[in-house]
PDB file of C-alpha atoms and ligand atoms in Angstrom:
ATOM      1  CA  UNK T 333       6.609   8.860 -18.829  1.00  0.00           C
ATOM      2  CA  UNK T 334       9.209  10.803 -16.882  1.00  0.00           C
ATOM      3  CA  UNK T 335      12.561   9.219 -16.081  1.00  0.00           C
ATOM      4  CA  UNK T 336      12.294  10.071 -12.373  1.00  0.00           C
ATOM      5  CA  UNK T 337      12.562   7.317  -9.770  1.00  0.00           C
ATOM      6  CA  UNK T 338       9.240   5.905  -8.681  1.00  0.00           C
ATOM      7  CA  UNK T 339       7.922   6.741  -5.222  1.00  0.00           C
ATOM      8  CA  UNK T 340       6.385   3.635  -3.683  1.00  0.00           C
ATOM      9  CA  UNK T 341       4.001   3.851  -0.727  1.00  0.00           C
ATOM     10  CA  UNK T 342       3.725   0.830   1.546  1.00  0.00           C
ATOM     11  CA  UNK T 343       1.696   0.472   4.727  1.00  0.00           C
ATOM     12  CA  UNK T 344      -1.314  -1.109   6.357  1.00  0.00           C
ATOM     13  CA  UNK T 345      -4.872  -0.261   5.315  1.00  0.00           C
ATOM     14  CA  UNK T 346      -5.920   3.184   6.470  1.00  0.00           C
ATOM     15  CA  UNK T 347      -2.425   4.620   6.703  1.00  0.00           C
ATOM     16  CA  UNK T 348      -3.166   6.988   3.810  1.00  0.00           C
ATOM     17  CA  UNK T 349      -1.424   5.391   0.817  1.00  0.00           C
ATOM     18  CA  UNK T 350      -4.119   6.264  -1.720  1.00  0.00           C
ATOM     19  CA  UNK T 351      -5.045   9.765  -0.549  1.00  0.00           C
ATOM     20  CA  UNK T 352      -1.410  10.749   0.003  1.00  0.00           C
ATOM     21  CA  UNK T 353      -0.349   9.144  -3.294  1.00  0.00           C
ATOM     22  CA  UNK T 354      -2.951  11.094  -5.271  1.00  0.00           C
ATOM     23  CA  UNK T 355      -2.030  14.405  -3.626  1.00  0.00           C
ATOM     24  CA  UNK T 356       1.677  13.729  -4.102  1.00  0.00           C
ATOM     25  CA  UNK T 357       1.210  12.857  -7.770  1.00  0.00           C
ATOM     26  CA  UNK T 358      -0.697  16.043  -8.475  1.00  0.00           C
ATOM     27  CA  UNK T 359       1.883  18.149  -6.610  1.00  0.00           C
ATOM     28  CA  UNK T 360       4.831  16.585  -8.450  1.00  0.00           C
ATOM     29  CA  UNK T 361       3.073  16.218 -11.809  1.00  0.00           C
ATOM     30  CA  UNK T 362       3.740  12.484 -11.778  1.00  0.00           C
ATOM     31  CA  UNK T 363       1.414   9.619 -12.675  1.00  0.00           C
ATOM     32  CA  UNK T 364      -0.426   7.924  -9.794  1.00  0.00           C
ATOM     33  CA  UNK T 365      -1.219   4.220  -9.860  1.00  0.00           C
ATOM     34  CA  UNK T 366      -3.017   2.167  -7.224  1.00  0.00           C
ATOM     35  CA  UNK T 367      -2.240  -1.557  -7.249  1.00  0.00           C
ATOM     36  CA  UNK T 368      -5.630  -2.659  -5.901  1.00  0.00           C
ATOM     37  CA  UNK T 369      -7.444  -0.612  -8.553  1.00  0.00           C
ATOM     38  CA  UNK T 370      -5.315  -1.994 -11.392  1.00  0.00           C
ATOM     39  CA  UNK T 371      -5.984  -5.554 -10.199  1.00  0.00           C
ATOM     40  CA  UNK T 372      -9.729  -4.892  -9.894  1.00  0.00           C
ATOM     41  CA  UNK T 373      -9.944  -3.417 -13.405  1.00  0.00           C
ATOM     42  CA  UNK T 374      -7.939  -6.234 -14.986  1.00  0.00           C
ATOM     43  CA  UNK T 375      -9.812  -8.997 -13.156  1.00  0.00           C
ATOM     44  CA  UNK T 376     -13.151  -7.189 -13.617  1.00  0.00           C
ATOM     45  CA  UNK T 377     -13.864  -8.013  -9.948  1.00  0.00           C
ATOM     46  CA  UNK T 378     -13.576  -6.275  -6.590  1.00  0.00           C
ATOM     47  CA  UNK T 379     -10.678  -7.262  -4.309  1.00  0.00           C
ATOM     48  CA  UNK T 380     -13.286  -8.689  -1.966  1.00  0.00           C
ATOM     49  CA  UNK T 381     -14.681 -10.941  -4.736  1.00  0.00           C
ATOM     50  CA  UNK T 382     -11.195 -12.025  -5.826  1.00  0.00           C
ATOM     51  CA  UNK T 383     -10.477 -13.116  -2.228  1.00  0.00           C
ATOM     52  CA  UNK T 384     -13.787 -14.951  -1.830  1.00  0.00           C
ATOM     53  CA  UNK T 385     -13.894 -16.597  -5.252  1.00  0.00           C
ATOM     54  CA  UNK T 386     -10.225 -17.311  -5.972  1.00  0.00           C
ATOM     55  CA  UNK T 387      -8.590 -17.174  -2.551  1.00  0.00           C
ATOM     56  CA  UNK T 388      -5.819 -15.081  -1.044  1.00  0.00           C
ATOM     57  CA  UNK T 389      -2.862 -16.981  -2.626  1.00  0.00           C
ATOM     58  CA  UNK T 390      -4.271 -16.212  -6.080  1.00  0.00           C
ATOM     59  CA  UNK T 391      -4.515 -12.518  -5.169  1.00  0.00           C
ATOM     60  CA  UNK T 392      -0.931 -12.529  -3.849  1.00  0.00           C
ATOM     61  CA  UNK T 393       0.280 -13.966  -7.178  1.00  0.00           C
ATOM     62  CA  UNK T 394      -1.486 -11.160  -9.058  1.00  0.00           C
ATOM     63  CA  UNK T 395       0.171  -8.659  -6.718  1.00  0.00           C
ATOM     64  CA  UNK T 396       3.590 -10.222  -7.252  1.00  0.00           C
ATOM     65  CA  UNK T 397       3.228 -10.056 -11.057  1.00  0.00           C
ATOM     66  CA  UNK T 398       2.089  -6.446 -10.878  1.00  0.00           C
ATOM     67  CA  UNK T 399       5.091  -5.501  -8.706  1.00  0.00           C
ATOM     68  CA  UNK T 400       7.393  -6.982 -11.347  1.00  0.00           C
ATOM     69  CA  UNK T 401       5.610  -5.004 -14.049  1.00  0.00           C
ATOM     70  CA  UNK T 402       5.486  -1.657 -12.219  1.00  0.00           C
ATOM     71  CA  UNK T 403       9.011  -1.820 -10.829  1.00  0.00           C
ATOM     72  CA  UNK T 404      10.272  -1.996 -14.415  1.00  0.00           C
ATOM     73  CA  UNK T 405       8.747   1.460 -15.067  1.00  0.00           C
ATOM     74  CA  UNK T 406       9.762   4.975 -14.079  1.00  0.00           C
ATOM     75  CA  UNK T 407       8.120   8.191 -12.977  1.00  0.00           C
ATOM     76  CA  UNK T 408       5.254   6.612 -11.059  1.00  0.00           C
ATOM     77  CA  UNK T 409       3.752   7.234  -7.635  1.00  0.00           C
ATOM     78  CA  UNK T 410       2.621   3.752  -6.588  1.00  0.00           C
ATOM     79  CA  UNK T 411       0.137   2.976  -3.807  1.00  0.00           C
ATOM     80  CA  UNK T 412       0.666  -0.677  -2.935  1.00  0.00           C
ATOM     81  CA  UNK T 413      -1.861  -2.973  -1.260  1.00  0.00           C
ATOM     82  CA  UNK T 414      -1.333  -3.368   2.487  1.00  0.00           C
ATOM     83  CA  UNK T 415      -0.138  -6.965   2.113  1.00  0.00           C
ATOM     84  CA  UNK T 416       2.515  -6.385  -0.537  1.00  0.00           C
ATOM     85  CA  UNK T 417       5.193  -6.550   2.191  1.00  0.00           C
ATOM     86  CA  UNK T 418       4.345 -10.226   2.815  1.00  0.00           C
ATOM     87  CA  UNK T 419       6.723 -11.086  -0.028  1.00  0.00           C
ATOM     88  CA  UNK T 420      10.096  -9.481   0.698  1.00  0.00           C
ATOM     89  CA  UNK T 421      10.971  -9.669  -2.999  1.00  0.00           C
ATOM     90  CA  UNK T 422       8.251  -7.082  -3.584  1.00  0.00           C
ATOM     91  CA  UNK T 423      10.015  -4.594  -1.313  1.00  0.00           C
ATOM     92  CA  UNK T 424      13.401  -5.225  -2.888  1.00  0.00           C
ATOM     93  CA  UNK T 425      12.096  -5.087  -6.484  1.00  0.00           C
ATOM     94  CA  UNK T 426      10.386  -1.754  -5.859  1.00  0.00           C
ATOM     95  CA  UNK T 427      13.532  -0.454  -4.149  1.00  0.00           C
ATOM     96  CA  UNK T 428      15.597  -0.985  -7.295  1.00  0.00           C
ATOM     97  CA  UNK T 429      13.752   1.671  -9.288  1.00  0.00           C
ATOM     98  CA  UNK T 430      12.034   3.657  -6.580  1.00  0.00           C
ATOM     99  CA  UNK T 431      12.144   5.333  -3.204  1.00  0.00           C
ATOM    100  CA  UNK T 432      10.277   3.080  -0.797  1.00  0.00           C
ATOM    101  CA  UNK T 433       8.257   4.747   1.942  1.00  0.00           C
ATOM    102  CA  UNK T 434       6.125   3.023   4.566  1.00  0.00           C
ATOM    103  CA  UNK T 435       3.198   4.970   6.011  1.00  0.00           C
ATOM    104  CA  UNK T 436       2.214   3.926   9.513  1.00  0.00           C
ATOM    105  CA  UNK T 437      -0.571   4.880  11.911  1.00  0.00           C
ATOM    106  CA  UNK T 438      -1.730   3.939  15.386  1.00  0.00           C
ATOM    107  CA  UNK T 439      -4.354   1.154  15.487  1.00  0.00           C
ATOM    108  CA  UNK T 440      -6.980   3.575  16.873  1.00  0.00           C
ATOM    109  CA  UNK T 441      -6.421   5.915  13.932  1.00  0.00           C
ATOM    110  CA  UNK T 442      -6.558   3.047  11.431  1.00  0.00           C
ATOM    111  CA  UNK T 443      -9.807   1.861  13.025  1.00  0.00           C
ATOM    112  CA  UNK T 444     -11.377   5.327  12.557  1.00  0.00           C
ATOM    113  CA  UNK T 445     -10.178   5.644   8.968  1.00  0.00           C
ATOM    114  CA  UNK T 446     -11.565   2.263   7.883  1.00  0.00           C
ATOM    115  CA  UNK T 447     -14.741   2.547   9.991  1.00  0.00           C
ATOM    116  CA  UNK T 448     -17.271   2.979   7.201  1.00  0.00           C
ATOM    117  CA  UNK T 449     -15.442   0.660   4.829  1.00  0.00           C
ATOM    118  CA  UNK T 450     -16.862  -2.804   4.222  1.00  0.00           C
ATOM    119  CA  UNK T 451     -14.721  -3.603   1.177  1.00  0.00           C
ATOM    120  CA  UNK T 452     -11.659  -4.925   3.006  1.00  0.00           C
ATOM    121  CA  UNK T 453     -11.765  -8.729   3.117  1.00  0.00           C
ATOM    122  CA  UNK T 454      -9.196  -9.117   5.904  1.00  0.00           C
ATOM    123  CA  UNK T 455     -11.264  -6.955   8.252  1.00  0.00           C
ATOM    124  CA  UNK T 456     -14.613  -8.682   7.591  1.00  0.00           C
ATOM    125  CA  UNK T 457     -16.736  -9.640  10.588  1.00  0.00           C
ATOM    126  CA  UNK T 458     -16.685  -8.630  14.240  1.00  0.00           C
ATOM    127  CA  UNK T 459     -13.931  -7.274  16.421  1.00  0.00           C
ATOM    128  CA  UNK T 460     -12.121  -5.238  13.823  1.00  0.00           C
ATOM    129  CA  UNK T 461      -9.800  -3.668  16.396  1.00  0.00           C
ATOM    130  CA  UNK T 462      -8.535  -7.124  17.362  1.00  0.00           C
ATOM    131  CA  UNK T 463      -7.998  -8.007  13.715  1.00  0.00           C
ATOM    132  CA  UNK T 464      -6.146  -4.767  13.007  1.00  0.00           C
ATOM    133  CA  UNK T 465      -3.860  -5.276  16.015  1.00  0.00           C
ATOM    134  CA  UNK T 466      -3.176  -8.910  15.134  1.00  0.00           C
ATOM    135  CA  UNK T 467      -2.270  -8.219  11.487  1.00  0.00           C
ATOM    136  CA  UNK T 468      -0.131  -5.227  12.492  1.00  0.00           C
ATOM    137  CA  UNK T 469       1.735  -7.398  15.009  1.00  0.00           C
ATOM    138  CA  UNK T 470       2.203 -10.202  12.453  1.00  0.00           C
ATOM    139  CA  UNK T 471       3.584  -7.765   9.862  1.00  0.00           C
ATOM    140  CA  UNK T 472       5.497  -5.461  12.214  1.00  0.00           C
ATOM    141  CA  UNK T 473       8.964  -6.450  11.039  1.00  0.00           C
ATOM    142  CA  UNK T 474       7.969  -6.466   7.383  1.00  0.00           C
ATOM    143  CA  UNK T 475       6.657  -2.909   7.479  1.00  0.00           C
ATOM    144  CA  UNK T 476       9.666  -1.848   9.573  1.00  0.00           C
ATOM    145  CA  UNK T 477      12.014  -3.236   6.922  1.00  0.00           C
ATOM    146  CA  UNK T 478      10.901  -0.577   4.401  1.00  0.00           C
ATOM    147  CA  UNK T 479      13.690   2.008   4.170  1.00  0.00           C
ATOM    148  CA  UNK T 480      11.728   5.172   5.007  1.00  0.00           C
ATOM    149  CA  UNK T 481       8.924   5.485   7.562  1.00  0.00           C
ATOM    150  CA  UNK T 482       6.322   8.184   8.189  1.00  0.00           C
ATOM    151  CA  UNK T 483       3.777   8.026  11.022  1.00  0.00           C
ATOM    152  CA  UNK T 484       0.664   9.656   9.537  1.00  0.00           C
ATOM    153  CA  UNK T 485      -1.454   9.420  12.731  1.00  0.00           C
ATOM    154  CA  UNK T 486      -1.310  13.139  13.530  1.00  0.00           C
ATOM    155  CA  UNK T 487      -0.461  14.574  10.120  1.00  0.00           C
ATOM    156  CA  UNK T 488      -2.634  16.043   7.373  1.00  0.00           C
ATOM    157  CA  UNK T 489      -2.335  14.677   3.836  1.00  0.00           C
ATOM    158  CA  UNK T 490      -0.408  17.848   2.879  1.00  0.00           C
ATOM    159  CA  UNK T 491       2.061  17.365   5.734  1.00  0.00           C
ATOM    160  CA  UNK T 492       2.717  13.768   4.704  1.00  0.00           C
ATOM    161  CA  UNK T 493       3.225  14.927   1.111  1.00  0.00           C
ATOM    162  CA  UNK T 494       5.823  17.498   2.275  1.00  0.00           C
ATOM    163  CA  UNK T 495       7.663  14.824   4.292  1.00  0.00           C
ATOM    164  CA  UNK T 496       7.759  12.504   1.294  1.00  0.00           C
ATOM    165  CA  UNK T 497       9.111  15.245  -0.982  1.00  0.00           C
ATOM    166  CA  UNK T 498      11.950  15.856   1.510  1.00  0.00           C
ATOM    167  CA  UNK T 499      12.795  12.143   1.596  1.00  0.00           C
ATOM    168  CA  UNK T 500      12.640  11.774  -2.196  1.00  0.00           C
ATOM    169  CA  UNK T 501      14.868  14.829  -2.730  1.00  0.00           C
ATOM    170  CA  UNK T 502      17.709  13.388  -0.653  1.00  0.00           C
TER     171      UNK T 502
HETATM  172  C1  S3P Y 982      -4.704  -6.044   2.050  1.00  0.00           C
HETATM  173  C2  S3P Y 982      -4.876  -4.691   1.877  1.00  0.00           C
HETATM  174  C3  S3P Y 982      -5.772  -4.126   0.843  1.00  0.00           C
HETATM  175  C4  S3P Y 982      -5.983  -5.116  -0.314  1.00  0.00           C
HETATM  176  C5  S3P Y 982      -6.405  -6.438   0.208  1.00  0.00           C
HETATM  177  C6  S3P Y 982      -5.380  -7.048   1.179  1.00  0.00           C
HETATM  178  C7  S3P Y 982      -3.789  -6.524   3.107  1.00  0.00           C
HETATM  179  O1  S3P Y 982      -5.188  -2.945   0.329  1.00  0.00           O
HETATM  180  O2  S3P Y 982      -4.830  -5.234  -1.094  1.00  0.00           O
HETATM  181  O3  S3P Y 982      -7.639  -6.267   0.829  1.00  0.00           O
HETATM  182  O4  S3P Y 982      -3.384  -7.710   3.058  1.00  0.00           O
HETATM  183  O5  S3P Y 982      -3.419  -5.729   3.997  1.00  0.00           O
HETATM  184  P1  S3P Y 982      -5.248  -1.510   1.078  1.00  0.00           P
HETATM  185  O6  S3P Y 982      -4.098  -1.467   2.004  1.00  0.00           O
HETATM  186  O7  S3P Y 982      -5.104  -0.547  -0.032  1.00  0.00           O
HETATM  187  O8  S3P Y 982      -6.569  -1.438   1.759  1.00  0.00           O
END
């Protein structure tokens, strides 16, 4: 494990946290971890199943515990789940050992990126665009409270990676 500060990627679904995080980790030679994947492996269940069988509050507790665990480490690129910002303590804990960056994207772009994806419990059912807009509006201030922001709507993964490296070097 390197002793570098973590780089923590926040943002709504479809803003690029996982694809950017993986590319960034390989470019910087750092370890990439994805919160949703860790939770799925440990619970031996998909996020969707955890939501339907145990409920959202249970999932949020797992997230909170994982934030406490990961923010005590160093040298990680961390892709958070889109709802991690719901608990402000998560943002501040990650900020103690890492550079926090929120990826954003226009609702139309998010819609396109999550189009073929049926695994996201909060977007289940009809009228996805309405759901995306509603959740984005509800969480607007939370996402905006993350120290660094990058709009990924019109950027390639490589361009986002370059922007993050500039921010992390400061
Ligand atoms: C959620 C986002 C998902 C996942 C869960 C809840 C949210 O993560 O944690 O479905 O509340 O926005 P991704 O942002 O990685 O899709």
